[in-house]
mmCIF file of C-alpha atoms and ligand atoms in Angstrom:
data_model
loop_
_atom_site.group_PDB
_atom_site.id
_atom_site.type_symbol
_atom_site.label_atom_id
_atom_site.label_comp_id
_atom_site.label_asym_id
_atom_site.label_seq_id
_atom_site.Cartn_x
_atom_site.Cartn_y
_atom_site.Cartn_z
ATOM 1 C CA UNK A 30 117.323 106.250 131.102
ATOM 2 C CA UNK A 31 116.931 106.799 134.991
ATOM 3 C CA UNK A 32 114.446 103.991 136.454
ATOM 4 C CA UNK A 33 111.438 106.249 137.383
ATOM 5 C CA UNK A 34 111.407 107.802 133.811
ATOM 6 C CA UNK A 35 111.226 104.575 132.340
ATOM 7 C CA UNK A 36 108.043 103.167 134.794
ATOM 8 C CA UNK A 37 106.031 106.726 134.569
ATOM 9 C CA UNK A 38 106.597 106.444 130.471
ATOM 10 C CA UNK A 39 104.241 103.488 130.581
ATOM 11 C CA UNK A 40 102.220 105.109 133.234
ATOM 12 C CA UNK A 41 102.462 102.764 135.886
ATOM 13 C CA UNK A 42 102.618 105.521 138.170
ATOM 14 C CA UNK A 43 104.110 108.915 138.910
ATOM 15 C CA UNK A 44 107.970 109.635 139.412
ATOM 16 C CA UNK A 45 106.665 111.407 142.856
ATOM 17 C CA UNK A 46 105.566 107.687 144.082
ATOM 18 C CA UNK A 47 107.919 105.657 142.331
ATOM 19 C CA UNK A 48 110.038 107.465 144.496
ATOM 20 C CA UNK A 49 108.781 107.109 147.646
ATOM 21 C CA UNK A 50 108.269 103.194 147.103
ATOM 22 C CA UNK A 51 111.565 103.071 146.112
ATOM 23 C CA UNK A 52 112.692 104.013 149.258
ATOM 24 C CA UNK A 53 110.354 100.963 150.761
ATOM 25 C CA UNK A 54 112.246 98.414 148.935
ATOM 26 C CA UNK A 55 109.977 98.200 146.163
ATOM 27 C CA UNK A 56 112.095 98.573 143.108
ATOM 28 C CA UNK A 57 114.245 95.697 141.719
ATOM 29 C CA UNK A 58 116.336 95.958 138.746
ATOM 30 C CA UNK A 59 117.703 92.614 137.701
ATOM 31 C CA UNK A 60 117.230 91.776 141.360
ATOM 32 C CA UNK A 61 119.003 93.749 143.357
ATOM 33 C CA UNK A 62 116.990 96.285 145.517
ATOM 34 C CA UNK A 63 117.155 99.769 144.339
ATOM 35 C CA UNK A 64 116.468 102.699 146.760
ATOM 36 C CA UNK A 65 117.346 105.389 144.820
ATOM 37 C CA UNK A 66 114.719 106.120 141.492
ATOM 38 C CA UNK A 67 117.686 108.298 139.338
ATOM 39 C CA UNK A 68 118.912 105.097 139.279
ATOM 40 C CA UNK A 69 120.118 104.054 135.291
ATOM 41 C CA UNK A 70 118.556 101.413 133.081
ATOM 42 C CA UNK A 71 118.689 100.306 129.926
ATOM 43 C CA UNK A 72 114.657 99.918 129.423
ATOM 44 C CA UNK A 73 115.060 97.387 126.725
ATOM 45 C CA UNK A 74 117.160 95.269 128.829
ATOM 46 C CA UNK A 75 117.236 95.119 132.303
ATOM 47 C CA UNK A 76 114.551 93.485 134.228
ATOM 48 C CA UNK A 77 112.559 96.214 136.421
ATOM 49 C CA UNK A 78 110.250 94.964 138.579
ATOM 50 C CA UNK A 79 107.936 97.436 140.738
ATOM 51 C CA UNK A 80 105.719 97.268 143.262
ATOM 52 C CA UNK A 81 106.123 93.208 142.403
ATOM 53 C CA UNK A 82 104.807 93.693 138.893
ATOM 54 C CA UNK A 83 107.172 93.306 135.309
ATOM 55 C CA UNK A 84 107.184 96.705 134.018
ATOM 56 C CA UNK A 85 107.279 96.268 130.246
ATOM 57 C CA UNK A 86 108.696 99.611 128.553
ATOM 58 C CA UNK A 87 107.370 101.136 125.328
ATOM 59 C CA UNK A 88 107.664 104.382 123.515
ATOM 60 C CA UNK A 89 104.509 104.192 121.613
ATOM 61 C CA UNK A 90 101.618 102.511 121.649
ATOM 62 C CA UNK A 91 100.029 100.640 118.215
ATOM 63 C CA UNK A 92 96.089 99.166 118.091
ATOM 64 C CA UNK A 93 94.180 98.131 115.237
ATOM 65 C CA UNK A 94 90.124 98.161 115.823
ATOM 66 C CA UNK A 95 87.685 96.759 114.209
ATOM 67 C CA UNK A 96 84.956 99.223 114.856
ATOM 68 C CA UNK A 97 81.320 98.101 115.233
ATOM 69 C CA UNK A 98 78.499 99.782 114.077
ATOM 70 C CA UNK A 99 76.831 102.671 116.909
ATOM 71 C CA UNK A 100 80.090 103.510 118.118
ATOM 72 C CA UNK A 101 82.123 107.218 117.586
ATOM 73 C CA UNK A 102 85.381 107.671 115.883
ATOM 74 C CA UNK A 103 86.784 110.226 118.453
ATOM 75 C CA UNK A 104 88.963 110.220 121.935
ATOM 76 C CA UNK A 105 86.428 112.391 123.629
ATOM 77 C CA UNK A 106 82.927 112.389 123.063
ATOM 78 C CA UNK A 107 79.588 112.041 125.227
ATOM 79 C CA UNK A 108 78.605 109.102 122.934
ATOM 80 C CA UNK A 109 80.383 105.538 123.148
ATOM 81 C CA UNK A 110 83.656 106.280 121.521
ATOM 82 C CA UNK A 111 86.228 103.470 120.297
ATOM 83 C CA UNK A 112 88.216 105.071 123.069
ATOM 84 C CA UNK A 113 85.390 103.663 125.769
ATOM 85 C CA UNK A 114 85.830 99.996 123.812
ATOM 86 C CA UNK A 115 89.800 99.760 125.520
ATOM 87 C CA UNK A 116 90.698 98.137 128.361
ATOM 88 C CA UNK A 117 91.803 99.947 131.743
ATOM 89 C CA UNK A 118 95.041 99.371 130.781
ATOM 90 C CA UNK A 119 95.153 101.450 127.794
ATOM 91 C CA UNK A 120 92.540 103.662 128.890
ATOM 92 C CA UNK A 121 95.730 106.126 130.539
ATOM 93 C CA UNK A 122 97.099 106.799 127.430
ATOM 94 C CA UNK A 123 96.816 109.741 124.754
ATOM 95 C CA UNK A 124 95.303 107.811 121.312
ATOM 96 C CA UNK A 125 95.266 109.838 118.132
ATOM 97 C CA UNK A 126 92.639 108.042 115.432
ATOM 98 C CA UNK A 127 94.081 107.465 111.790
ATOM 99 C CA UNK A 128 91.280 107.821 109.810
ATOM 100 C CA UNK A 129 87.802 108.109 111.332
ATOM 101 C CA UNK A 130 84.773 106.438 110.499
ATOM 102 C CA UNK A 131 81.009 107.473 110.602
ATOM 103 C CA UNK A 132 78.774 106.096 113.432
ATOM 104 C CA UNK A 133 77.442 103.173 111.033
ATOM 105 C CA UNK A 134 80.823 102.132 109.081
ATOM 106 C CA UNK A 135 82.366 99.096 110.340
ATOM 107 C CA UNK A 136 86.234 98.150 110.172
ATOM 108 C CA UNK A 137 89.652 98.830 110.440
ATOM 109 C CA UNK A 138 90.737 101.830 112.476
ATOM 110 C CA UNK A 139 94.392 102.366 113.907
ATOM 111 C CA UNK A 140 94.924 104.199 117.514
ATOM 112 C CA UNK A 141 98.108 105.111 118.356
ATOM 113 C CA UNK A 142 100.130 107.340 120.956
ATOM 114 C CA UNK A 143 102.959 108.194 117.712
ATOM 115 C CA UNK A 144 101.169 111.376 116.781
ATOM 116 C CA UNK A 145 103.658 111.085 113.791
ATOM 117 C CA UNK A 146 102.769 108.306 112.006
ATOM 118 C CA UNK A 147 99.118 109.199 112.617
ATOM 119 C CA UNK A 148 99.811 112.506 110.984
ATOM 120 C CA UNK A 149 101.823 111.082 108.148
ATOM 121 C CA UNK A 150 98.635 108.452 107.593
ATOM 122 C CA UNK A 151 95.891 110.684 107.232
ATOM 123 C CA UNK A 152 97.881 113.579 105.516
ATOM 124 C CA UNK A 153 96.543 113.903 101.982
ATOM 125 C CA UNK A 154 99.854 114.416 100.240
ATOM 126 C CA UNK A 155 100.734 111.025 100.970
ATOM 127 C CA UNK A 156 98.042 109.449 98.966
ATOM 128 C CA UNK A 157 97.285 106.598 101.286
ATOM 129 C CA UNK A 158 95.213 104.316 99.183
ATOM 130 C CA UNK A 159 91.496 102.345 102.193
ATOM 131 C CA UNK A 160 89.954 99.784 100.854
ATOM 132 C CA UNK A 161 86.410 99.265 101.429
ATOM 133 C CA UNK A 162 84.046 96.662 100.676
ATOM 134 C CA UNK A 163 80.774 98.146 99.895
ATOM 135 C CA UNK A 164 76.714 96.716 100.165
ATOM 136 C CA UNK A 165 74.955 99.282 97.561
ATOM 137 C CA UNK A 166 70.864 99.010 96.852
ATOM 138 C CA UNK A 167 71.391 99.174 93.711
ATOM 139 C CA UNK A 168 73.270 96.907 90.988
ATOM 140 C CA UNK A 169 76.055 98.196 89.731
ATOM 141 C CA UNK A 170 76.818 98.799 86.268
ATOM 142 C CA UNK A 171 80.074 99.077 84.174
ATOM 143 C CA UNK A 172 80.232 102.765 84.157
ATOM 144 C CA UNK A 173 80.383 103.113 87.722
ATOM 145 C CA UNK A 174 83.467 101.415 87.112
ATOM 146 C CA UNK A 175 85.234 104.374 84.508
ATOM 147 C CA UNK A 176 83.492 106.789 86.659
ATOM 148 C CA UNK A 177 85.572 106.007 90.041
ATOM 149 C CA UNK A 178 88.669 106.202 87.753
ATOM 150 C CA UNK A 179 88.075 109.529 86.278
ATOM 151 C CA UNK A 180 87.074 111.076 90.014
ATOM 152 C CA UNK A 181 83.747 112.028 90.991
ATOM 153 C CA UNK A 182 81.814 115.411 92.085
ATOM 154 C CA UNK A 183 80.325 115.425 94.906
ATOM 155 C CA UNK A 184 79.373 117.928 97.482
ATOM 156 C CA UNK A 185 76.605 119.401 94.635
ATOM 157 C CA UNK A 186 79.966 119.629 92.173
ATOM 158 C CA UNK A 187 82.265 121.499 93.939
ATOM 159 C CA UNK A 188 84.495 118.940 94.106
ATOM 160 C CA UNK A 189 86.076 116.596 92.012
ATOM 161 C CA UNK A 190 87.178 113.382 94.076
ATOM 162 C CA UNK A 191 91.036 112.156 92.978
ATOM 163 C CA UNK A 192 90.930 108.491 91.061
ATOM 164 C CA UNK A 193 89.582 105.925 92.598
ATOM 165 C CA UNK A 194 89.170 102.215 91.811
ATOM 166 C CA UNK A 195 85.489 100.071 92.112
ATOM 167 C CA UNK A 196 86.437 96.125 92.112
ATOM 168 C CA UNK A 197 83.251 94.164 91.377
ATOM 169 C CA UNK A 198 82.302 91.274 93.697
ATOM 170 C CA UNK A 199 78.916 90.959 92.611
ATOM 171 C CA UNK A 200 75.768 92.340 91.454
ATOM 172 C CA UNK A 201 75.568 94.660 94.731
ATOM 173 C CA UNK A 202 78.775 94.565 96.565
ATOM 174 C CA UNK A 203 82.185 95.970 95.088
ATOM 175 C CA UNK A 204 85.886 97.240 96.522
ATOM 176 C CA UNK A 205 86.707 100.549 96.069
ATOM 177 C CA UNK A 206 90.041 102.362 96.914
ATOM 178 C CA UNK A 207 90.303 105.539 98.273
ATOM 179 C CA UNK A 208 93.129 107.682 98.967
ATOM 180 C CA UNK A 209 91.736 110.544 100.535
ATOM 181 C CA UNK A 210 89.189 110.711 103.440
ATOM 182 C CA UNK A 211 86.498 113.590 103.208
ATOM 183 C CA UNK A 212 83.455 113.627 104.978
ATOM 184 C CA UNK A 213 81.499 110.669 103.828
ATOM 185 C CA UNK A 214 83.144 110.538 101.209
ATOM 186 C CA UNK A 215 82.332 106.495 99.728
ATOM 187 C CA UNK A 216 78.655 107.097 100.769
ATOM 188 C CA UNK A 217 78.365 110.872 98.868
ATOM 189 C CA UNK A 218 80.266 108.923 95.278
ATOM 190 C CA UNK A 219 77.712 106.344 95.429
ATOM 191 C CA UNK A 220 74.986 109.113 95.717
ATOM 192 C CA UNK A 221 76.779 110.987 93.085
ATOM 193 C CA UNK A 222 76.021 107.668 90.872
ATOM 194 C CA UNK A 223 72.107 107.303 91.992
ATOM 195 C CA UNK A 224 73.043 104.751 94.484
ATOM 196 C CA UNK A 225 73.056 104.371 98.505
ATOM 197 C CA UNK A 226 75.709 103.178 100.733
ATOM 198 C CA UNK A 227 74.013 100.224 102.985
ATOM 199 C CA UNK A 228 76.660 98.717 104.330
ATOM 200 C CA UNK A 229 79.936 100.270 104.353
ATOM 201 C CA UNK A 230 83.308 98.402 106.331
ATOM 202 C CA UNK A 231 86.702 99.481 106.225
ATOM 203 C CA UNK A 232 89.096 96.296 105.119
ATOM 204 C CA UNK A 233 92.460 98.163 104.999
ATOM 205 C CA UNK A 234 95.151 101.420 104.948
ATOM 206 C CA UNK A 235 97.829 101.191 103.317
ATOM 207 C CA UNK A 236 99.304 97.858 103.085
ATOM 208 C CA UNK A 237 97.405 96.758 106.343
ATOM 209 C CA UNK A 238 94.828 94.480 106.452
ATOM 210 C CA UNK A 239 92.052 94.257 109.199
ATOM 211 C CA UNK A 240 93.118 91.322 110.804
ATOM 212 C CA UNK A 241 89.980 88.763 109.647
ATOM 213 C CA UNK A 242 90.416 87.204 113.684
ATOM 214 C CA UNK A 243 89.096 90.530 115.224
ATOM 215 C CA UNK A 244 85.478 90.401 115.746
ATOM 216 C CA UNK A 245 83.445 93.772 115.412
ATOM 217 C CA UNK A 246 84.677 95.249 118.990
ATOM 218 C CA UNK A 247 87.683 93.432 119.487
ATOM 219 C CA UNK A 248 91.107 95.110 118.563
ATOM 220 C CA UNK A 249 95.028 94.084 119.100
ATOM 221 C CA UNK A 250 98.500 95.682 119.174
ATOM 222 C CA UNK A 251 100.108 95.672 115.816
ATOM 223 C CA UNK A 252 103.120 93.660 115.400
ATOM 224 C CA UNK A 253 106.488 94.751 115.055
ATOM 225 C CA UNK A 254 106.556 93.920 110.737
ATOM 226 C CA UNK A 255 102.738 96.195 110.761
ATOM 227 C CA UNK A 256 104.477 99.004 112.906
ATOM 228 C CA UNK A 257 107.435 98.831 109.858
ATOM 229 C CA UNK A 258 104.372 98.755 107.162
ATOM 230 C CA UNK A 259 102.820 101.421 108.189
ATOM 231 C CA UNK A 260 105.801 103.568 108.614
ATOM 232 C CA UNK A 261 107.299 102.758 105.437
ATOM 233 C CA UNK A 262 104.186 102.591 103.216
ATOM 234 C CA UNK A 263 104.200 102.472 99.702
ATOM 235 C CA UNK A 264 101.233 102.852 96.907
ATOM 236 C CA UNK A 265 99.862 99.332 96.836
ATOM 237 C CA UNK A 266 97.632 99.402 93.672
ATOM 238 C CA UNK A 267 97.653 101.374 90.774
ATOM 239 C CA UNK A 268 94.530 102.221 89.481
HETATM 240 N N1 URA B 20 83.364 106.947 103.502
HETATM 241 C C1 URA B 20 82.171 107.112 104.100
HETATM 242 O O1 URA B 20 81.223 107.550 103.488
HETATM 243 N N2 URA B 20 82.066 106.781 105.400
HETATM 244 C C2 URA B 20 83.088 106.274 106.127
HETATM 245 O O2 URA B 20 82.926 105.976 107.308
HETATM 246 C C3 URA B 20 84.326 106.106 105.481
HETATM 247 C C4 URA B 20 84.438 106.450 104.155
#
C-alpha cells in the first residue's frame, strides 16, 4: 500500500499534505527518510512515523458505548448525540450505530466505520437475539412469562412481535431477549401486558456483553476476539 494511502486511511491528514511534508523530511519508514509519498509499505508492519507521530493503521474502526440516559442514538442530530460523547480523535470518522436506543434507555451500543457488520447486526433475517434488563411498575406475574414466548401485539394489534424470552430477577425487574428492534419495542410489550417500562438498559447483542467497567458515558474499542464475535455470531439462547 503506497505510504500516503496508508496515513490518510486513518485520517491523519490528506495525501495533498502528506505529500508536501514528505518532501520536508517528515516521513520515516523504519527510519530511513522518505521523500517520495508513492512510496510502498506494508501497513501492518513497517514502522511509519509522520510529522514525528506513530501512525497506527486500521481498516475499521470498533466502539462499544454504554449510553447514558438524555443522550441521542444518531451520527447527526441537533441534540447531544453518542457521536458528540467521542473524543477528537474519533470524531473524523464515519460511525454507523448497530441498534439504536431511545433518549432514556441506557446500555450497550456498538459504533463502527464496517458498514457491513453494522448491516449484518441490525438486519432482521439474522435474528440477533439484545438482552435487556428491565425496571417495570408493576409485579410481574407468570403469564407474562408464556406471553413473551408466544409473541406479543403491539402497535393496537397489527403486529405480532416474534418469540421472546422474560427471565425473572425479581418481583419488578426481569431479562428479556429480543431479536428484532422496532420502535420501542420492550417498552410497547410491557404496555401490551398493562405494565410500564421505568427503567430500561441494554446488557448485550449477540454474544457481546456490555463491558460491566464502562461507566454510563464511557465507551472502548472492542478487542480483536469481540470483533470475531460479532462477525461470526451465532443464536445464543433458545427460547
Ligand atoms: N426497546 C425500547 O422500548 N426502547 C429501547 O431503547 C430499546 C428497546
Amino acid at each position: 500500500m503506497r505510504v500516503d494511502k496508508m496515513i490518510s486511511a486513518v485520517k491523519v491528514d490528506s495525501r495533498k499534505n502528506i505529500k508536501k511534508n514528505a518532501k520536508k523530511g517528515e516521513l520515516i519508514v523504519n527510519g530511513e527518510i522518505i521523500k517520495d509519498s508513492s512510496y510502498k509499505v506494508d501497513p501492518y508492519k513497517d514502522e511509519v512515523i509522520y510529522m514525528g507521530e506513530y501512525v497506527e493503521y486500521f481498516e475499521n474502526l470498533y466502539i462499544m458505548m454504554n449510553k447514558p440516559k438524555g443522550v441521542i442514538s444518531s451520527t447527526n442530530d441537533l441534540e447531544t448525540t453518542v457521536i458528540d460523547l467521542l473524543d477528537y480523535f474519533y470524531q473524523r470518522f464515519d460511525f454507523n450505530l448497530a441498534g439504536r436506543l431511545d433518549k432514556d434507555t441506557t446500555g450497550l451500543i456498538i459504533l463502527s466505520t464496517d458498514g457491513k457488520l453494522i448491516h449484518e447486526i441490525i438486519s432482521p433475517n439474522k435474528d440477533i437475539y439484545k438482552k435487556y434488563e428491565v425496571l417495570l411498575k408493576n409485579k410481574i406475574v407468570d403469564e407474562d412469562v408464556d406471553r413473551f414466548k408466544e409473541g406479543i401485539e403491539i402497535k393496537d394489534g397489527n403486529y405480532i412481535t416474534k418469540p421472546a424470552k422474560l427471565e425473572v430477577i425479581d418481583d419488578n425487574r426481569c431479562y428479556v431477549y429480543i431479536s428484532e428492534g422496532k420502535f420501542h419495542q420492550v417498552k410497547n410489550m410491557f404496555k401490551a401486558l398493562s405494565n410500564e417500562v421505568l427503567e430500561l438498559k441494554r446488557l448485550q447483542i449477540g454474544q457481546l456483553e456490555l463491558d460491566p467497567l464502562l461507566k454510563e458515558g464511557e465507551y472502548r474499542e472492542l478487542s480483536e476476539y469481540e470483533i470475531d464475535m460479532l462477525k461470526n455470531n451465532q443464536h445464543n439462547f433458545h427460547i
